[in-house]
PDB file of C-alpha atoms in Angstrom:
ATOM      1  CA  UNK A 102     -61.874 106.153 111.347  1.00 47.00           C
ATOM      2  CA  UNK A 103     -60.182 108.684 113.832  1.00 49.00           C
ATOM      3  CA  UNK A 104     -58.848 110.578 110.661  1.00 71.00           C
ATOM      4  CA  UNK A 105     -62.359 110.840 109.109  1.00 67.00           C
ATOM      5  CA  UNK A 106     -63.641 112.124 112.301  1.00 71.00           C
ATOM      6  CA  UNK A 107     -60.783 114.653 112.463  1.00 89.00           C
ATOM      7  CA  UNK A 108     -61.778 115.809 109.305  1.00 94.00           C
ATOM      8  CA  UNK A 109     -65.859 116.001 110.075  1.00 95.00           C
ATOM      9  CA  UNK A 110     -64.712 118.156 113.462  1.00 95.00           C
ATOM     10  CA  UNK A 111     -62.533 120.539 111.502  1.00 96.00           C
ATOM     11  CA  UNK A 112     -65.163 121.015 109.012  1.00 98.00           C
ATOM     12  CA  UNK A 113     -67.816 121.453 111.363  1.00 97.00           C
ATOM     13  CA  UNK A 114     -65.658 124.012 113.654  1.00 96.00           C
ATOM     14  CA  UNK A 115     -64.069 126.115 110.574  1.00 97.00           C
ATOM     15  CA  UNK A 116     -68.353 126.464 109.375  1.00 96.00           C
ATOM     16  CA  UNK A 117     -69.271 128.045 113.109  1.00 96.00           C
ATOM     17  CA  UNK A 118     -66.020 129.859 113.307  1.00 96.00           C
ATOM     18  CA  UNK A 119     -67.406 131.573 109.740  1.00 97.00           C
ATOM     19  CA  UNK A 120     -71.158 131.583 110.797  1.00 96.00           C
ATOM     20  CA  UNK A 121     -69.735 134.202 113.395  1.00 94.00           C
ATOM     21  CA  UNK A 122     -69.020 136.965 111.150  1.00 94.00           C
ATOM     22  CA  UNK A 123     -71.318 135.762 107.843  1.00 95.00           C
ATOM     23  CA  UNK A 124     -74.724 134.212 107.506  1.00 95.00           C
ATOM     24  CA  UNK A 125     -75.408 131.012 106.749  1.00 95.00           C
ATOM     25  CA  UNK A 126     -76.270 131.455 103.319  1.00 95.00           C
ATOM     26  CA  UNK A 127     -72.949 133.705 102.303  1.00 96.00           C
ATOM     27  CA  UNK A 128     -71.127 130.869 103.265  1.00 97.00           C
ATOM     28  CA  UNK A 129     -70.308 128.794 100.761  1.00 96.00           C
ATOM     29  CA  UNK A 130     -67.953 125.562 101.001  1.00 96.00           C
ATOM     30  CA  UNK A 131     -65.321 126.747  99.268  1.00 97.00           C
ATOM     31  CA  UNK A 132     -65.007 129.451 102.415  1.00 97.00           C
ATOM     32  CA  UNK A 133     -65.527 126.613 104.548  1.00 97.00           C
ATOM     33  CA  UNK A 134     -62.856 124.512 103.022  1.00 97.00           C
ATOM     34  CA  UNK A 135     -60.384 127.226 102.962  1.00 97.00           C
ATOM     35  CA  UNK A 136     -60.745 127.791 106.666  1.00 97.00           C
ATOM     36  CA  UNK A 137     -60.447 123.812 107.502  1.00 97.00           C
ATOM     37  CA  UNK A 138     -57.539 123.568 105.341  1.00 96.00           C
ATOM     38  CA  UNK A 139     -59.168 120.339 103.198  1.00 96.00           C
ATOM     39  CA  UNK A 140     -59.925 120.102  99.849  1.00 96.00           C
ATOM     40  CA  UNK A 141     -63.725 120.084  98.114  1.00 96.00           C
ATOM     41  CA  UNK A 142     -63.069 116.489  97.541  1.00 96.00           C
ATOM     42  CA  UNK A 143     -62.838 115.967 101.130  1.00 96.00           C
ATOM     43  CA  UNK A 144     -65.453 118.084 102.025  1.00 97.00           C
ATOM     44  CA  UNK A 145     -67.688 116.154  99.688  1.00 97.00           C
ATOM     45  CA  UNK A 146     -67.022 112.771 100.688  1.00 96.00           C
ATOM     46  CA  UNK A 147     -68.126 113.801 104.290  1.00 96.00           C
ATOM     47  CA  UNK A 148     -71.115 116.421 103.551  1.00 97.00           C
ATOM     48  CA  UNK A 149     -73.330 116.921 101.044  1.00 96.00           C
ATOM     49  CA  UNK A 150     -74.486 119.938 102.174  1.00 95.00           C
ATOM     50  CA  UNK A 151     -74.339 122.693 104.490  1.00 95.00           C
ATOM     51  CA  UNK A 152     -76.990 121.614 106.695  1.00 94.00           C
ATOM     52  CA  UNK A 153     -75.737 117.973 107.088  1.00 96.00           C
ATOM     53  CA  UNK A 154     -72.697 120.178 108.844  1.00 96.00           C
ATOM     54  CA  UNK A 155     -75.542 121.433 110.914  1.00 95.00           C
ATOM     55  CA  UNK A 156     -76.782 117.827 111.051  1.00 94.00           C
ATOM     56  CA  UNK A 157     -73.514 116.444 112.264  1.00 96.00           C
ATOM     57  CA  UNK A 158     -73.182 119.021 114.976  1.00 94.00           C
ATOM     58  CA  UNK A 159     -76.505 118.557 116.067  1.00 93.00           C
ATOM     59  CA  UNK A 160     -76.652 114.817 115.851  1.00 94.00           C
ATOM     60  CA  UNK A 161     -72.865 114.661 117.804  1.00 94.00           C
ATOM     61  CA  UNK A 162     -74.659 117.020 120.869  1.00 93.00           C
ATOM     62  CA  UNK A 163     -77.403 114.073 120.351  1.00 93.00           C
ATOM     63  CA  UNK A 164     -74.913 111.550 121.100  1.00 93.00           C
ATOM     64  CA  UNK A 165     -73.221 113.143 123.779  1.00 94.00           C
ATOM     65  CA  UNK A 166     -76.590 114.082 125.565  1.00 92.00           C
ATOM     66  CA  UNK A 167     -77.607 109.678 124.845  1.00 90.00           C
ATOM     67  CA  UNK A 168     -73.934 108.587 126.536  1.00 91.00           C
ATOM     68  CA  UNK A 169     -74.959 111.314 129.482  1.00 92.00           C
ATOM     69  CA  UNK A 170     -78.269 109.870 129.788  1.00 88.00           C
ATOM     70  CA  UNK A 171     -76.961 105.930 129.914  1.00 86.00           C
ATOM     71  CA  UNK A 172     -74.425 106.709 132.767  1.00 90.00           C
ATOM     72  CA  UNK A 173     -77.215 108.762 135.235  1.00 85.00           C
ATOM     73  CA  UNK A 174     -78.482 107.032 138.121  1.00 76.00           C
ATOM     74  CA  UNK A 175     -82.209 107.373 137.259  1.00 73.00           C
ATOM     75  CA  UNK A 176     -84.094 108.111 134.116  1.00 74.00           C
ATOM     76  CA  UNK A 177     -87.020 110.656 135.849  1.00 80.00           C
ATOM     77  CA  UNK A 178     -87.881 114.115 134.010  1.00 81.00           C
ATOM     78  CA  UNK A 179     -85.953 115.468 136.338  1.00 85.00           C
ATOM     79  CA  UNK A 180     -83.039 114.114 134.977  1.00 87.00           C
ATOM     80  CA  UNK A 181     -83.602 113.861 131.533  1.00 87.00           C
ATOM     81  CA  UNK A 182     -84.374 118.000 131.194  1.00 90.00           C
ATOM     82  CA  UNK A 183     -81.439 118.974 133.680  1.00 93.00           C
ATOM     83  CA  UNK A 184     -78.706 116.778 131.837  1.00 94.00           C
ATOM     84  CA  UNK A 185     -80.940 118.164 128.715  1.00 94.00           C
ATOM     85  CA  UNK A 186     -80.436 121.766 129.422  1.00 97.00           C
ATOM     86  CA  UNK A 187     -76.733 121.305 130.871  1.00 96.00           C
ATOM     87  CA  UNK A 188     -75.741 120.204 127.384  1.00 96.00           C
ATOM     88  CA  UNK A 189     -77.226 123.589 125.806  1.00 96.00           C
ATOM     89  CA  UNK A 190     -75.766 125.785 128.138  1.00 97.00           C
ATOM     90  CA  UNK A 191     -72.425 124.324 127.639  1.00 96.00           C
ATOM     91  CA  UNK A 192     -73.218 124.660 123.440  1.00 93.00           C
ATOM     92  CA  UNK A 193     -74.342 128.490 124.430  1.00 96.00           C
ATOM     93  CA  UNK A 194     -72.274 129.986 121.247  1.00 94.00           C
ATOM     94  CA  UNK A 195     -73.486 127.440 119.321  1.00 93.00           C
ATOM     95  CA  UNK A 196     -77.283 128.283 120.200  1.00 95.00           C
ATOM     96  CA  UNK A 197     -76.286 132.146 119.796  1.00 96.00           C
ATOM     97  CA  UNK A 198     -75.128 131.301 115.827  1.00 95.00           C
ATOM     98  CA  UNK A 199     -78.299 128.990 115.502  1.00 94.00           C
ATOM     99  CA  UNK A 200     -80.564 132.057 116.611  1.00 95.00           C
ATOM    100  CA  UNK A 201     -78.541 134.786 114.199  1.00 94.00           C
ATOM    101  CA  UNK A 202     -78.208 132.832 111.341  1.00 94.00           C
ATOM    102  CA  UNK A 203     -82.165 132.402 111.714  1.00 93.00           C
ATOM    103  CA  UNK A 204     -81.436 128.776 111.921  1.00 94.00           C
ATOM    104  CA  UNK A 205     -84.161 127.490 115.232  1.00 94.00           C
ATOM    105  CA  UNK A 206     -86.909 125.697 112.287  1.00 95.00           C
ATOM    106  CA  UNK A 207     -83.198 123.678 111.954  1.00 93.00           C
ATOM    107  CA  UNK A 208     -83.060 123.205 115.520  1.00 94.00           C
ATOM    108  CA  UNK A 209     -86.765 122.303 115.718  1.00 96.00           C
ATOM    109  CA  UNK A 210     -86.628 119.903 113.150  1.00 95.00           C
ATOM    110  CA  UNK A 211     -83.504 118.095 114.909  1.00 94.00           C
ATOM    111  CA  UNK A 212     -85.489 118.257 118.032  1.00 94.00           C
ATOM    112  CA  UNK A 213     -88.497 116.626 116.776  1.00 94.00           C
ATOM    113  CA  UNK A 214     -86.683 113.903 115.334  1.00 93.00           C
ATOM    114  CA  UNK A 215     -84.438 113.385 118.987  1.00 92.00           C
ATOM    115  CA  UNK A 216     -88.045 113.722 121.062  1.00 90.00           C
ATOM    116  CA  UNK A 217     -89.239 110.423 118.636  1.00 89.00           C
ATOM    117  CA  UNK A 218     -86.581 108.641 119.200  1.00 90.00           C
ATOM    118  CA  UNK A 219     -86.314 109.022 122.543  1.00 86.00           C
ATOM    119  CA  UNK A 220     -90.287 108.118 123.088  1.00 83.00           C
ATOM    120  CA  UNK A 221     -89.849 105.327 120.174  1.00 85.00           C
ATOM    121  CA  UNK A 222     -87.006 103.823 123.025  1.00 83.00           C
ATOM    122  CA  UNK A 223     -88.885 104.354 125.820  1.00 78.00           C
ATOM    123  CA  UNK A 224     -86.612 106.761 127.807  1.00 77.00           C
ATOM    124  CA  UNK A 225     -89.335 109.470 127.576  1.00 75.00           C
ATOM    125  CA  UNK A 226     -92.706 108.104 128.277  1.00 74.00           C
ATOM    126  CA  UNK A 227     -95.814 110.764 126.776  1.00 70.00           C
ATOM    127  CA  UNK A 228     -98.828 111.354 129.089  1.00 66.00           C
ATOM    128  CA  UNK A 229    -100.973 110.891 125.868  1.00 65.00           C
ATOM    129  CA  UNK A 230    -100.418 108.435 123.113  1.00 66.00           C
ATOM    130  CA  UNK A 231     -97.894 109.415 121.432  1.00 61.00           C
ATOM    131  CA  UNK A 232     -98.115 111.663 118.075  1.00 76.00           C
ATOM    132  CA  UNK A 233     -96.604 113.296 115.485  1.00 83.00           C
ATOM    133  CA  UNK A 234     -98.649 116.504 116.803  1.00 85.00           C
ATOM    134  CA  UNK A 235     -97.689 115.577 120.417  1.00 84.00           C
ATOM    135  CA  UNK A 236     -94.083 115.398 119.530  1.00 87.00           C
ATOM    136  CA  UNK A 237     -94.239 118.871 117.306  1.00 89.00           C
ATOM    137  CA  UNK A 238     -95.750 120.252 120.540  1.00 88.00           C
ATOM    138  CA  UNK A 239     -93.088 118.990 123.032  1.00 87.00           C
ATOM    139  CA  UNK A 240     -90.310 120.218 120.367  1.00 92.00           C
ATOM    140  CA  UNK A 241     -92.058 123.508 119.565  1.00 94.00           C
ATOM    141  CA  UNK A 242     -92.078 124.727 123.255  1.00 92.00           C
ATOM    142  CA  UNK A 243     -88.375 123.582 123.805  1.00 94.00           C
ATOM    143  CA  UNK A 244     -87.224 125.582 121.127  1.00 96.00           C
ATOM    144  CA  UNK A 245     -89.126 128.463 121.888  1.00 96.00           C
ATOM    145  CA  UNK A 246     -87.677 128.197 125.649  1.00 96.00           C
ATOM    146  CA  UNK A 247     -83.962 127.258 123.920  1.00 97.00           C
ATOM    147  CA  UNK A 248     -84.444 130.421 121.777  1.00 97.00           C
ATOM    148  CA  UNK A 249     -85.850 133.037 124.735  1.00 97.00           C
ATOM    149  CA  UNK A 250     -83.098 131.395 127.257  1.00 98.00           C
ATOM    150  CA  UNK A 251     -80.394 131.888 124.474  1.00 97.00           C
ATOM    151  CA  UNK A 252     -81.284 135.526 123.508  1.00 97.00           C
ATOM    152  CA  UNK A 253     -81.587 136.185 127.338  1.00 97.00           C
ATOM    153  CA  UNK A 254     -77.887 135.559 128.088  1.00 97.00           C
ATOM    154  CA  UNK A 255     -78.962 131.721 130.045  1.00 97.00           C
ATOM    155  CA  UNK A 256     -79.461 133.473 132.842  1.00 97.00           C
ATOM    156  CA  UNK A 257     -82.214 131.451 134.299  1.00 96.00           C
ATOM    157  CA  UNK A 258     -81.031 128.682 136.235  1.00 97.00           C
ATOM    158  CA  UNK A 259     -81.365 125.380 134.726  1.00 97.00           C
ATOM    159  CA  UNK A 260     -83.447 124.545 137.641  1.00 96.00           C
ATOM    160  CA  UNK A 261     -86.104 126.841 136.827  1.00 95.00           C
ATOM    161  CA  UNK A 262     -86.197 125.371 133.404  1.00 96.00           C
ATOM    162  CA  UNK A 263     -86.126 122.057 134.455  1.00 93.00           C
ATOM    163  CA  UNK A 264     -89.122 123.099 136.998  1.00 91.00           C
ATOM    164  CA  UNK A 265     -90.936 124.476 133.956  1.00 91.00           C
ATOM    165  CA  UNK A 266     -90.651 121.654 131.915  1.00 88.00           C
ATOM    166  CA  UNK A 267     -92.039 118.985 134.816  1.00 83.00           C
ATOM    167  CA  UNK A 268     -94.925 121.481 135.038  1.00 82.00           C
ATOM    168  CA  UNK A 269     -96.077 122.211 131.695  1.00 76.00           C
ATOM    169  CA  UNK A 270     -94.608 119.419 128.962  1.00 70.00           C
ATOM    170  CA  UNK A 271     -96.286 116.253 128.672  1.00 56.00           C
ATOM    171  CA  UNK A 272     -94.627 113.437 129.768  1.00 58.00           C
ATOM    172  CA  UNK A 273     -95.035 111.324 132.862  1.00 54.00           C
ATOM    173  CA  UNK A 274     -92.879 111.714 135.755  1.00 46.00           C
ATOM    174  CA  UNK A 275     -91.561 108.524 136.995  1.00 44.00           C
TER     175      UNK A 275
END
């Protein structure tokens, strides 16, 4: 299992390394094979396709941002969007190659599928009844606010996003 997750990792990392210099769509996975060192075989039996290496990347931050979540003290919105927006910033190259390779609708679709989740479990709890048009808003505005944070360098402190979000998203505050 280790060795399979190895091989994921080195496939995911030689496809960022590339989207640095080339667009995702000149990439093709015989350049990201060559740069992992694995064969198309291999490549195959973990991917199908470029964007499940998005997927994977995505889905790992997912995990890591789930395991953060279970070992906090409290569950308020205060938490959730700081330990939230602490796991961008440290991911801040890999927002900057989402946002050049013109890549966010992949990040919005991730997010919208994380948001349900997360309200299907009950660790977010909606002000409204909760909706596929409630959770497109909630994911809409954090992309937007990923994508203007990104492009401006993350210089706003996390607080003041975390702040922002409390204010203006809608879920209750515990």
């Amino acid at each position: 299992m280790k060795d399979k997750f190895s091989t994921k990792n080195k496939i995911v990392t030689s496809m960022f390394e590339l989207l640095k210099n080339k667009s995702f769509d000149d990439i093709n996975v015989k350049d990201i094979c060559a740069d992992a060192g694995v064969s198309r075989m291999t490549y195959y039996r973990n991917f199908h396709s470029k964007k499940d290496v998005l997927a994977y990347r995505f889905d790992s931050a997912f995990t890591t941002f789930v395991q953060r979540l279970a070992t906090s003290h409290s569950h308020n919105l205060t938490d959730i969007a700081t330990i939230f927006f602490e796991l961008i910033k440290e991911d801040q190259t890999m927002m900057e190659i989402i946002i050049k390779n013109n890549l966010s609708m992949f990040l919005l679709e991730n997010l919208k599928r994380y948001i349900s989740t997360l309200i299907n479990e009950e660790v977010l709890e909606t002000r409204e009844q909760s909706s596929k048009l409630l959770v497109s808003l909630i994911a809409g505005g954090l992309t937007e606010i990923i994508i203007t944070w990104t492009e401006d360098g993350m210089r706003e402190p996390i607080q003041s996003l975390v702040i922002f979000v409390s204010k203006y998203m809608h879920f209750k505050i515990n």
